[in-house]
Amino acid sequence: MARSKEPSFRESVDLMFNRAVALMDLPPGLEEKIRVCNATYTVRFGVRLRGQIQTFTGYRSVHSEHMEPVKGGIRFSLGVNQDEVEALAALMTYKCALVEAPFGGSKGGLCVDPREYDAHEMEQITRRFAYELIKRDLIHPSQNVPAPDMGTGEREMAWIADQYARMNTTDINARACVTGKPLNAGGISGRVEATGRGVQYALREFFRDARDMQKAGVTGSLDGKRVVVQGLGNVGYHAAKFLAQEDGAKIIGIIEHDGALFDENGLDVDAVRHWIVGHGGVAGYPKAAHHADGSAVLEADCDILIPAALEGVIHMENAPRIKAPLIIEAANGPITAGADDILRAKGTVIIPDMYANAGGVTVSYFEWVKNLSHIRFGRMQRRQEEARHQLIVDELERLSKHLGDQWSMTPDFKQKYLRGADELELVRSGLDDTMRIAYQAMRDVWHGRDDVEDLRTAAYLVSIDKVAKSYQAKGL
Ligand code: GLU
């Protein structure tokens, strides 16, 4: 069976890394130093729950400390294991380098099914795990800064931040120990939507270049494009919603753990999400056809496929049947190295995970900076900006009095121009800029080098080069 030859997640990341470094001219030994994971800490701890002690296993892996703090989410899932955490930590290193977030790579995970415990129990478990990591500086504003990932969100990040503050009562930068916090606990506007927003900005940048579209054999713009999304969690939901509501894309398929919904005319993303939250899955959703076998929809005829759930969902067995000409990896590692070879040979264009889902860590970076500067973005400038705009508007109005009616401003322009940017607008602007610049760096390599045939290799080349330079600057 083809699947038995399937590499593990970490092997997949290493294989893709190796393919890229073979095209580079790194000093001897540096390639190995960059590839390997520096350290993985495993902890087993007990929590008294429902009258008995339950033991949990957790990990925090540090892939590269060429920049500190190291950064990366904490995942709560029964599938968490060392191989997975190390693969995800490595991807964080490359991701941060690519989008110029000044961090090394790390990742954490706890083997737990959050659905099996109530909020109070989850708080006990999370705080205990955080305690173990904080004790060893594996959560620390200048050493290691976690964030949400699968199975975690604002709630868990608030508990972690509070746990750190309790254990470090005089640390003025305590809040910067973790990102993805709720706004009222030191978070930043736009962090929850950030990864999905980044996927949207990535696709917009792709559609700005005729050469890129030609490679995938697509034309036009995002308007009317038929999109299939796998996983309507935080990332998939926001990506699908923004693409549908702001770019005119049609979300024709949504795949979840209990099957898929399909409608050629486009699904109502908010209504589906609402249904999933209320019913635990897509089954029974009344306004679209339900396919019990979700994997068939993954192979449906569409323009853009967005895997936004787990790693390894596109593998050597199903890769030959994937019809989408363009895949954007909103999840980490959704395509195995074997499947990547098959898809590349078919001419499928893949916008790789380390770039496509970097919106999350980009806005985490903004949050960390906000915490360290102890001030909300825009607080100093907003009204001053508005006052200066008002000056121009007043002057234009004065002039227009002499020039007659045809020179008057549209009320809409006046309203829009006068409003100074708030934090959310600034965050989106910073994210958009980041996603464009990183894409352009990949694109230059993709089109500029004859030996680079895909965006993933281009992404690795750009990021490994940055990591290598920072190691060399350190004298390593
Ligand atoms: N868990 C997210 C990722 O895989 C976010 C990491 C972060 O914000 O530090 O990129």
Short mmCIF file of C-alpha atoms and ligand atoms in Angstrom, two decimals:
data_model
loop_
_atom_site.label_atom_id
_atom_site.label_comp_id
_atom_site.label_asym_id
_atom_site.label_seq_id
_atom_site.Cartn_x
_atom_site.Cartn_y
_atom_site.Cartn_z
CA MET A 1 0.00 0.00 0.00
CA ALA A 2 1.22 3.45 -0.91
CA ARG A 3 0.34 4.82 2.52
CA SER A 4 2.82 2.58 4.33
CA LYS A 5 5.60 4.55 2.61
CA GLU A 6 4.14 7.75 3.95
CA PRO A 7 6.71 9.67 6.03
CA SER A 8 5.78 10.90 9.50
CA PHE A 9 4.97 14.60 9.93
CA ARG A 10 8.46 15.44 11.16
CA GLU A 11 10.05 13.39 8.37
CA SER A 12 7.86 15.25 5.89
CA VAL A 13 9.10 18.61 7.15
CA ASP A 14 12.70 17.35 7.05
CA LEU A 15 12.29 16.01 3.50
CA MET A 16 10.93 19.33 2.30
CA PHE A 17 13.74 21.14 4.14
CA ASN A 18 16.34 18.85 2.55
CA ARG A 19 14.96 19.45 -0.93
CA ALA A 20 15.41 23.19 -0.42
CA VAL A 21 18.88 23.14 1.21
CA ALA A 22 20.17 20.98 -1.64
CA LEU A 23 19.76 24.12 -3.75
CA MET A 24 21.67 26.29 -1.27
CA ASP A 25 25.31 26.76 -0.56
CA LEU A 26 25.41 26.65 3.23
CA PRO A 27 28.66 26.24 5.19
CA PRO A 28 29.30 22.59 6.16
CA GLY A 29 27.33 21.54 9.21
CA LEU A 30 25.06 24.55 9.33
CA GLU A 31 22.34 22.77 7.41
CA GLU A 32 22.19 20.04 10.05
CA LYS A 33 22.27 22.61 12.87
CA ILE A 34 19.27 24.43 11.42
CA ARG A 35 17.27 21.28 10.66
CA VAL A 36 17.43 19.55 14.04
CA CYS A 37 15.20 20.38 16.97
CA ASN A 38 17.26 21.89 19.82
CA ALA A 39 15.31 20.35 22.70
CA THR A 40 11.97 18.81 23.55
CA TYR A 41 10.77 18.82 27.12
CA THR A 42 8.26 16.15 28.13
CA VAL A 43 6.26 16.51 31.32
CA ARG A 44 3.87 14.15 33.05
CA PHE A 45 1.79 15.64 35.81
CA GLY A 46 -1.22 14.68 37.87
CA VAL A 47 -4.39 16.66 38.48
CA ARG A 48 -7.02 15.60 41.01
CA LEU A 49 -10.27 15.47 39.04
CA ARG A 50 -13.56 13.82 39.92
CA GLY A 51 -12.11 12.26 43.05
CA GLN A 52 -9.01 10.71 41.50
CA ILE A 53 -5.63 11.73 40.17
CA GLN A 54 -5.44 11.82 36.40
CA THR A 55 -2.05 11.90 34.71
CA PHE A 56 -1.45 14.06 31.63
CA THR A 57 1.47 14.16 29.21
CA GLY A 58 2.60 17.44 27.68
CA TYR A 59 5.46 18.74 25.52
CA ARG A 60 7.22 21.98 24.74
CA SER A 61 9.69 21.70 21.93
CA VAL A 62 12.23 24.37 21.03
CA HIS A 63 13.40 24.02 17.46
CA SER A 64 15.69 26.99 17.00
CA GLU A 65 16.93 29.74 19.31
CA HIS A 66 18.70 31.81 16.68
CA MET A 67 16.33 34.52 17.91
CA GLU A 68 14.68 34.77 21.29
CA PRO A 69 12.07 34.53 22.55
CA VAL A 70 11.00 31.43 20.69
CA LYS A 71 7.38 31.37 19.61
CA GLY A 72 4.64 28.92 18.80
CA GLY A 73 1.25 27.71 19.91
CA ILE A 74 0.11 25.14 22.45
CA ARG A 75 -2.16 22.41 21.11
CA PHE A 76 -4.67 20.43 23.18
CA SER A 77 -5.51 17.17 21.42
CA LEU A 78 -5.37 13.44 22.04
CA GLY A 79 -3.22 13.13 18.91
CA VAL A 80 -0.36 15.21 20.34
CA ASN A 81 3.00 13.41 20.34
CA GLN A 82 6.68 14.29 20.22
CA ASP A 83 7.03 13.82 16.46
CA GLU A 84 4.14 16.20 15.82
CA VAL A 85 5.29 18.86 18.30
CA GLU A 86 8.81 18.82 16.84
CA ALA A 87 7.52 19.13 13.27
CA LEU A 88 5.30 22.04 14.29
CA ALA A 89 8.19 23.72 16.17
CA ALA A 90 10.37 23.48 13.05
CA LEU A 91 7.61 25.02 10.94
CA MET A 92 7.43 27.89 13.46
CA THR A 93 11.13 28.64 12.93
CA TYR A 94 10.68 28.88 9.15
CA LYS A 95 7.37 30.71 9.44
CA CYS A 96 8.72 33.42 11.76
CA ALA A 97 11.80 33.91 9.56
CA LEU A 98 9.68 34.19 6.41
CA VAL A 99 7.36 36.88 7.78
CA GLU A 100 10.14 38.60 9.72
CA ALA A 101 8.67 38.05 13.16
CA PRO A 102 11.77 38.26 15.38
CA PHE A 103 11.40 34.86 17.04
CA GLY A 104 12.86 31.40 17.06
CA GLY A 105 10.54 28.42 16.64
CA SER A 106 8.77 26.44 19.35
CA LYS A 107 5.58 24.47 19.87
CA GLY A 108 3.75 22.83 22.73
CA GLY A 109 1.10 20.22 23.13
CA LEU A 110 -0.93 18.46 25.77
CA CYS A 111 -2.57 15.06 25.26
CA VAL A 112 -6.10 15.88 26.29
CA ASP A 113 -9.53 15.98 24.71
CA PRO A 114 -10.87 19.36 25.87
CA ARG A 115 -14.44 18.25 25.15
CA GLU A 116 -14.25 15.70 27.95
CA TYR A 117 -13.82 18.28 30.69
CA ASP A 118 -15.84 21.23 31.93
CA ALA A 119 -14.40 24.75 32.09
CA HIS A 120 -13.29 24.48 35.71
CA GLU A 121 -11.49 21.19 35.07
CA MET A 122 -9.82 22.56 31.95
CA GLU A 123 -8.63 25.55 33.97
CA GLN A 124 -7.03 23.25 36.57
CA ILE A 125 -5.34 21.17 33.85
CA THR A 126 -4.14 24.24 31.90
CA ARG A 127 -2.80 26.02 34.95
CA ARG A 128 -0.95 22.91 36.09
CA PHE A 129 0.64 22.43 32.64
CA ALA A 130 1.53 26.13 32.53
CA TYR A 131 3.08 25.88 36.01
CA GLU A 132 5.40 23.10 34.83
CA LEU A 133 6.48 25.11 31.77
CA ILE A 134 6.83 28.45 33.62
CA LYS A 135 9.05 26.82 36.27
CA ARG A 136 11.52 25.94 33.50
CA ASP A 137 11.30 29.26 31.60
CA LEU A 138 9.47 27.45 28.82
CA ILE A 139 6.88 30.20 29.17
CA HIS A 140 8.58 33.56 29.61
CA PRO A 141 8.25 37.01 27.93
CA SER A 142 11.87 37.02 26.76
CA GLN A 143 12.45 33.27 26.39
CA ASN A 144 9.41 31.41 25.13
CA VAL A 145 6.01 32.88 24.25
CA PRO A 146 3.16 30.43 23.50
CA ALA A 147 -0.10 31.19 21.70
CA PRO A 148 -3.31 29.38 20.77
CA ASP A 149 -3.36 26.39 18.44
CA MET A 150 -5.80 23.53 17.87
CA GLY A 151 -7.99 22.98 20.93
CA THR A 152 -6.90 26.19 22.68
CA GLY A 153 -7.99 29.81 22.42
CA GLU A 154 -8.30 33.07 24.31
CA ARG A 155 -9.62 31.39 27.44
CA GLU A 156 -6.58 29.12 27.88
CA MET A 157 -4.17 31.97 27.08
CA ALA A 158 -5.79 34.11 29.81
CA TRP A 159 -5.28 31.29 32.35
CA ILE A 160 -1.65 30.89 31.27
CA ALA A 161 -1.00 34.65 31.52
CA ASP A 162 -2.56 34.75 34.96
CA GLN A 163 -0.57 31.72 36.11
CA TYR A 164 2.65 33.39 34.96
CA ALA A 165 1.70 36.65 36.74
CA ARG A 166 1.01 34.74 39.98
CA MET A 167 4.43 33.10 39.82
CA ASN A 168 6.27 36.29 38.76
CA THR A 169 4.58 38.99 40.76
CA THR A 170 7.15 41.73 40.05
CA ASP A 171 7.61 41.15 36.33
CA ILE A 172 6.32 44.32 34.68
CA ASN A 173 6.25 42.51 31.31
CA ALA A 174 4.31 39.51 32.58
CA ARG A 175 1.55 39.91 30.02
CA ALA A 176 4.03 39.41 27.18
CA CYS A 177 4.57 35.80 28.31
CA VAL A 178 1.81 34.54 26.01
CA THR A 179 -0.17 35.89 23.04
CA GLY A 180 -3.70 35.33 21.83
CA LYS A 181 -5.14 36.62 25.10
CA PRO A 182 -8.59 38.20 25.31
CA LEU A 183 -8.63 41.98 24.83
CA ASN A 184 -9.37 42.61 28.50
CA ALA A 185 -6.37 40.53 29.56
CA GLY A 186 -3.78 42.26 27.38
CA GLY A 187 -4.77 40.89 23.99
CA ILE A 188 -4.91 42.77 20.72
CA SER A 189 -7.80 43.48 18.35
CA GLY A 190 -7.81 41.19 15.36
CA ARG A 191 -5.80 38.27 16.82
CA VAL A 192 -8.68 35.79 16.67
CA GLU A 193 -9.35 36.45 12.98
CA ALA A 194 -5.64 36.86 12.14
CA THR A 195 -4.79 33.47 10.64
CA GLY A 196 -7.92 33.40 8.46
CA ARG A 197 -7.36 37.03 7.51
CA GLY A 198 -3.79 36.14 6.53
CA VAL A 199 -5.09 33.38 4.23
CA GLN A 200 -7.30 35.96 2.52
CA TYR A 201 -4.42 38.43 2.12
CA ALA A 202 -2.22 35.63 0.77
CA LEU A 203 -4.78 34.71 -1.89
CA ARG A 204 -5.28 38.35 -2.83
CA GLU A 205 -1.55 38.69 -3.39
CA PHE A 206 -1.51 35.49 -5.48
CA PHE A 207 -4.27 36.91 -7.71
CA ARG A 208 -2.32 40.14 -8.23
CA ASP A 209 0.23 38.42 -10.47
CA ALA A 210 -0.72 37.01 -13.87
CA ARG A 211 2.31 34.66 -13.88
CA ASP A 212 1.19 33.02 -10.64
CA MET A 213 -2.34 32.55 -11.91
CA GLN A 214 -1.02 31.12 -15.15
CA LYS A 215 1.02 28.52 -13.25
CA ALA A 216 -2.18 27.29 -11.60
CA GLY A 217 -4.22 27.71 -14.78
CA VAL A 218 -6.70 30.06 -13.12
CA THR A 219 -7.86 33.42 -14.46
CA GLY A 220 -9.62 36.55 -13.27
CA SER A 221 -9.89 37.34 -9.59
CA LEU A 222 -11.19 35.77 -6.40
CA ASP A 223 -14.67 36.87 -7.38
CA GLY A 224 -16.76 33.80 -8.21
CA LYS A 225 -13.99 31.29 -7.47
CA ARG A 226 -15.29 27.95 -6.17
CA VAL A 227 -13.68 27.15 -2.84
CA VAL A 228 -13.64 23.98 -0.71
CA VAL A 229 -12.64 24.39 2.94
CA GLN A 230 -11.62 21.50 5.12
CA GLY A 231 -12.20 22.31 8.80
CA LEU A 232 -14.43 25.17 9.89
CA GLY A 233 -12.52 25.92 13.09
CA ASN A 234 -11.16 29.36 13.86
CA VAL A 235 -8.85 29.48 10.84
CA GLY A 236 -11.12 27.86 8.24
CA TYR A 237 -14.14 29.83 9.38
CA HIS A 238 -12.50 33.24 9.16
CA ALA A 239 -10.79 32.49 5.86
CA ALA A 240 -14.03 31.22 4.28
CA LYS A 241 -16.13 34.05 5.69
CA PHE A 242 -13.79 36.83 4.51
CA LEU A 243 -13.30 35.28 1.07
CA ALA A 244 -17.06 34.93 0.59
CA GLN A 245 -18.19 38.23 2.09
CA GLU A 246 -15.39 40.53 0.94
CA ASP A 247 -13.97 38.95 -2.23
CA GLY A 248 -17.03 37.30 -3.75
CA ALA A 249 -15.67 33.74 -3.60
CA LYS A 250 -18.20 30.89 -3.47
CA ILE A 251 -17.69 28.40 -0.64
CA ILE A 252 -19.09 25.31 -2.33
CA GLY A 253 -17.78 22.68 0.09
CA ILE A 254 -17.16 22.53 3.84
CA ILE A 255 -15.63 19.37 5.27
CA GLU A 256 -15.83 18.54 8.97
CA HIS A 257 -15.08 15.49 11.10
CA ASP A 258 -18.60 14.09 10.53
CA GLY A 259 -18.85 14.54 6.77
CA ALA A 260 -19.14 17.40 4.35
CA LEU A 261 -21.63 19.93 3.05
CA PHE A 262 -21.75 20.71 -0.64
CA ASP A 263 -23.65 23.32 -2.64
CA GLU A 264 -22.54 24.50 -6.09
CA ASN A 265 -24.33 27.81 -5.46
CA GLY A 266 -22.31 28.57 -2.36
CA LEU A 267 -22.84 27.84 1.35
CA ASP A 268 -23.70 30.41 4.01
CA VAL A 269 -20.51 30.20 6.09
CA ASP A 270 -21.94 31.92 9.17
CA ALA A 271 -25.01 29.69 9.18
CA VAL A 272 -22.87 26.55 8.88
CA ARG A 273 -20.57 27.69 11.66
CA HIS A 274 -23.58 28.42 13.84
CA TRP A 275 -24.89 24.92 13.15
CA ILE A 276 -21.55 23.30 14.00
CA VAL A 277 -21.30 25.21 17.29
CA GLY A 278 -24.81 24.11 18.25
CA HIS A 279 -24.70 20.52 16.99
CA GLY A 280 -21.05 19.48 17.17
CA GLY A 281 -20.77 18.84 13.43
CA VAL A 282 -22.29 19.44 10.00
CA ALA A 283 -24.65 16.44 9.98
CA GLY A 284 -28.29 17.49 9.89
CA TYR A 285 -27.60 20.98 8.50
CA PRO A 286 -30.84 21.59 6.63
CA LYS A 287 -29.81 23.92 3.80
CA ALA A 288 -27.25 21.81 1.86
CA ALA A 289 -26.52 18.27 0.76
CA HIS A 290 -24.61 16.26 3.37
CA HIS A 291 -21.98 13.71 2.30
CA ALA A 292 -21.13 11.23 5.02
CA ASP A 293 -17.78 10.61 3.34
CA GLY A 294 -16.10 14.01 3.66
CA SER A 295 -12.98 12.88 1.81
CA ALA A 296 -14.93 12.77 -1.46
CA VAL A 297 -15.53 16.52 -1.21
CA LEU A 298 -11.79 17.06 -0.69
CA GLU A 299 -11.43 15.62 -4.19
CA ALA A 300 -14.27 17.69 -5.65
CA ASP A 301 -13.87 19.86 -8.72
CA CYS A 302 -13.14 23.39 -7.42
CA ASP A 303 -10.77 26.32 -8.01
CA ILE A 304 -9.22 26.63 -4.56
CA LEU A 305 -8.84 24.02 -1.83
CA ILE A 306 -8.18 25.23 1.71
CA PRO A 307 -7.14 22.47 4.11
CA ALA A 308 -7.58 24.20 7.49
CA ALA A 309 -7.65 21.28 9.90
CA LEU A 310 -5.10 18.59 10.65
CA GLU A 311 -1.75 17.60 9.23
CA GLY A 312 -1.43 14.79 6.70
CA VAL A 313 -4.95 14.96 5.24
CA ILE A 314 -3.62 14.98 1.68
CA HIS A 315 -1.40 11.94 1.36
CA MET A 316 0.03 9.69 -1.31
CA GLU A 317 -3.19 7.73 -1.67
CA ASN A 318 -5.64 10.59 -2.30
CA ALA A 319 -3.22 13.14 -3.83
CA PRO A 320 -3.65 11.82 -7.42
CA ARG A 321 -7.40 12.43 -7.16
CA ILE A 322 -7.23 16.02 -5.85
CA LYS A 323 -8.64 18.23 -8.60
CA ALA A 324 -8.08 21.73 -7.22
CA PRO A 325 -5.43 23.55 -9.28
CA LEU A 326 -4.62 25.80 -6.31
CA ILE A 327 -4.23 24.67 -2.69
CA ILE A 328 -3.56 27.05 0.17
CA GLU A 329 -2.37 25.33 3.35
CA ALA A 330 -4.20 27.12 6.15
CA ALA A 331 -3.35 24.20 8.48
CA ASN A 332 0.18 23.17 9.39
CA GLY A 333 1.44 20.25 7.32
CA PRO A 334 -1.82 19.18 5.63
CA ILE A 335 0.10 17.77 2.64
CA THR A 336 2.65 15.01 3.27
CA ALA A 337 6.01 15.13 1.49
CA GLY A 338 4.91 12.20 -0.71
CA ALA A 339 1.67 13.93 -1.68
CA ASP A 340 3.61 17.13 -2.33
CA ASP A 341 5.70 15.31 -4.95
CA ILE A 342 2.58 13.94 -6.64
CA LEU A 343 0.80 17.30 -6.70
CA ARG A 344 3.87 19.14 -7.93
CA ALA A 345 4.21 16.68 -10.78
CA LYS A 346 0.57 17.34 -11.69
CA GLY A 347 1.20 21.10 -11.76
CA THR A 348 -0.94 21.91 -8.73
CA VAL A 349 0.14 25.20 -7.18
CA ILE A 350 0.49 25.00 -3.40
CA ILE A 351 0.74 28.11 -1.24
CA PRO A 352 2.68 26.55 1.64
CA ASP A 353 1.70 26.45 5.31
CA MET A 354 4.73 28.30 6.64
CA TYR A 355 3.56 31.30 4.66
CA ALA A 356 -0.19 30.76 4.31
CA ASN A 357 -0.99 30.49 8.01
CA ALA A 358 1.62 32.96 9.26
CA GLY A 359 -1.04 35.60 9.93
CA GLY A 360 -1.53 34.19 13.42
CA VAL A 361 2.04 34.58 14.56
CA THR A 362 2.32 37.94 12.79
CA VAL A 363 -0.48 39.40 14.90
CA SER A 364 0.94 37.58 17.93
CA TYR A 365 4.09 39.59 17.29
CA PHE A 366 2.05 42.80 17.33
CA GLU A 367 0.41 41.70 20.59
CA TRP A 368 3.79 40.96 22.19
CA VAL A 369 5.08 44.41 21.13
CA LYS A 370 1.89 46.00 22.51
CA ASN A 371 2.41 44.22 25.85
CA LEU A 372 6.03 45.29 26.08
CA SER A 373 5.23 48.89 25.18
CA HIS A 374 2.24 48.92 27.56
CA ILE A 375 0.16 51.00 25.18
CA ARG A 376 -2.55 50.28 22.65
CA PHE A 377 -1.62 50.83 19.00
CA GLY A 378 -2.92 54.15 17.73
CA ARG A 379 -3.52 55.68 21.16
CA MET A 380 -1.07 58.55 20.63
CA GLN A 381 -1.66 59.25 16.93
CA ARG A 382 -5.32 58.70 16.22
CA ARG A 383 -6.81 62.07 17.20
CA GLN A 384 -3.80 63.97 15.93
CA GLU A 385 -4.22 62.24 12.58
CA GLU A 386 -7.90 63.16 12.58
CA ALA A 387 -7.07 66.81 13.40
CA ARG A 388 -4.64 67.03 10.48
CA HIS A 389 -7.17 65.48 8.13
CA GLN A 390 -9.75 67.97 9.38
CA LEU A 391 -7.37 70.78 8.41
CA ILE A 392 -7.26 69.53 4.82
CA VAL A 393 -11.01 69.02 4.65
CA ASP A 394 -11.65 72.53 6.02
CA GLU A 395 -9.25 73.99 3.49
CA LEU A 396 -10.80 72.08 0.58
CA GLU A 397 -14.24 73.20 1.66
CA ARG A 398 -13.06 76.81 1.82
CA LEU A 399 -11.63 76.55 -1.71
CA SER A 400 -14.67 74.77 -3.08
CA LYS A 401 -16.83 77.73 -2.03
CA HIS A 402 -14.99 79.80 -4.62
CA LEU A 403 -14.98 77.09 -7.27
CA GLY A 404 -18.67 76.24 -7.30
CA ASP A 405 -20.70 73.09 -6.67
CA GLN A 406 -18.92 70.71 -9.04
CA TRP A 407 -15.91 70.77 -6.67
CA SER A 408 -17.68 69.72 -3.50
CA MET A 409 -16.51 66.57 -1.72
CA THR A 410 -18.68 63.49 -1.53
CA PRO A 411 -19.96 63.06 2.05
CA ASP A 412 -18.64 59.49 2.00
CA PHE A 413 -15.09 60.64 1.27
CA LYS A 414 -15.22 63.18 4.08
CA GLN A 415 -16.43 60.64 6.60
CA LYS A 416 -13.85 58.02 5.62
CA TYR A 417 -10.95 60.44 5.38
CA LEU A 418 -11.61 62.12 8.69
CA ARG A 419 -11.54 58.95 10.77
CA GLY A 420 -8.15 58.10 12.27
CA ALA A 421 -7.17 54.41 12.31
CA ASP A 422 -8.02 52.38 15.41
CA GLU A 423 -6.07 49.36 16.64
CA LEU A 424 -7.95 46.87 14.49
CA GLU A 425 -7.28 48.83 11.31
CA LEU A 426 -3.62 49.17 12.20
CA VAL A 427 -3.32 45.46 12.92
CA ARG A 428 -4.95 44.58 9.60
CA SER A 429 -2.71 47.02 7.78
CA GLY A 430 0.41 45.55 9.41
CA LEU A 431 -0.76 42.05 8.59
CA ASP A 432 -1.57 42.89 4.98
CA ASP A 433 1.84 44.47 4.53
CA THR A 434 3.57 41.48 6.11
CA MET A 435 1.72 38.96 3.96
CA ARG A 436 2.42 40.90 0.75
CA ILE A 437 6.12 41.36 1.45
CA ALA A 438 6.66 37.73 2.40
CA TYR A 439 4.78 36.54 -0.68
CA GLN A 440 6.81 38.82 -2.92
CA ALA A 441 10.03 37.39 -1.47
CA MET A 442 8.84 33.86 -2.31
CA ARG A 443 7.61 34.94 -5.73
CA ASP A 444 10.97 36.47 -6.65
CA VAL A 445 12.68 33.15 -5.94
CA TRP A 446 9.93 31.11 -7.63
CA HIS A 447 10.11 33.01 -10.89
CA GLY A 448 13.71 34.09 -10.62
CA ARG A 449 15.48 30.73 -10.28
CA ASP A 450 15.31 27.97 -12.88
CA ASP A 451 15.93 25.29 -10.26
CA VAL A 452 12.95 26.30 -8.10
CA GLU A 453 9.68 24.95 -9.40
CA ASP A 454 7.32 25.54 -6.48
CA LEU A 455 6.38 28.06 -3.82
CA ARG A 456 7.22 25.73 -0.93
CA THR A 457 10.84 25.38 -2.00
CA ALA A 458 10.93 29.15 -2.53
CA ALA A 459 9.54 29.69 0.98
CA TYR A 460 12.16 27.38 2.49
CA LEU A 461 14.95 29.10 0.56
CA VAL A 462 13.91 32.55 1.78
CA SER A 463 13.49 31.49 5.40
CA ILE A 464 16.51 29.18 5.70
CA ASP A 465 18.65 31.94 4.26
CA LYS A 466 17.44 34.30 6.99
CA VAL A 467 18.03 31.74 9.76
CA ALA A 468 21.48 30.92 8.36
CA LYS A 469 22.43 34.60 8.27
CA SER A 470 21.44 35.09 11.86
CA TYR A 471 23.48 32.01 12.92
CA GLN A 472 26.44 33.34 10.96
CA ALA A 473 26.07 36.77 12.57
CA LYS A 474 26.33 35.02 15.94
CA GLY A 475 29.61 33.47 14.84
CA LEU A 476 28.25 29.95 14.54
N1 GLU B 1 -0.38 28.31 16.60
C1 GLU B 1 -0.22 29.30 15.59
C2 GLU B 1 0.71 28.80 14.49
O1 GLU B 1 0.82 27.63 14.26
C3 GLU B 1 0.16 30.65 16.14
C4 GLU B 1 1.49 30.73 16.81
C5 GLU B 1 1.76 32.06 17.50
O2 GLU B 1 0.95 32.97 17.37
O3 GLU B 1 2.78 32.15 18.18
O4 GLU B 1 1.28 29.55 13.76
#
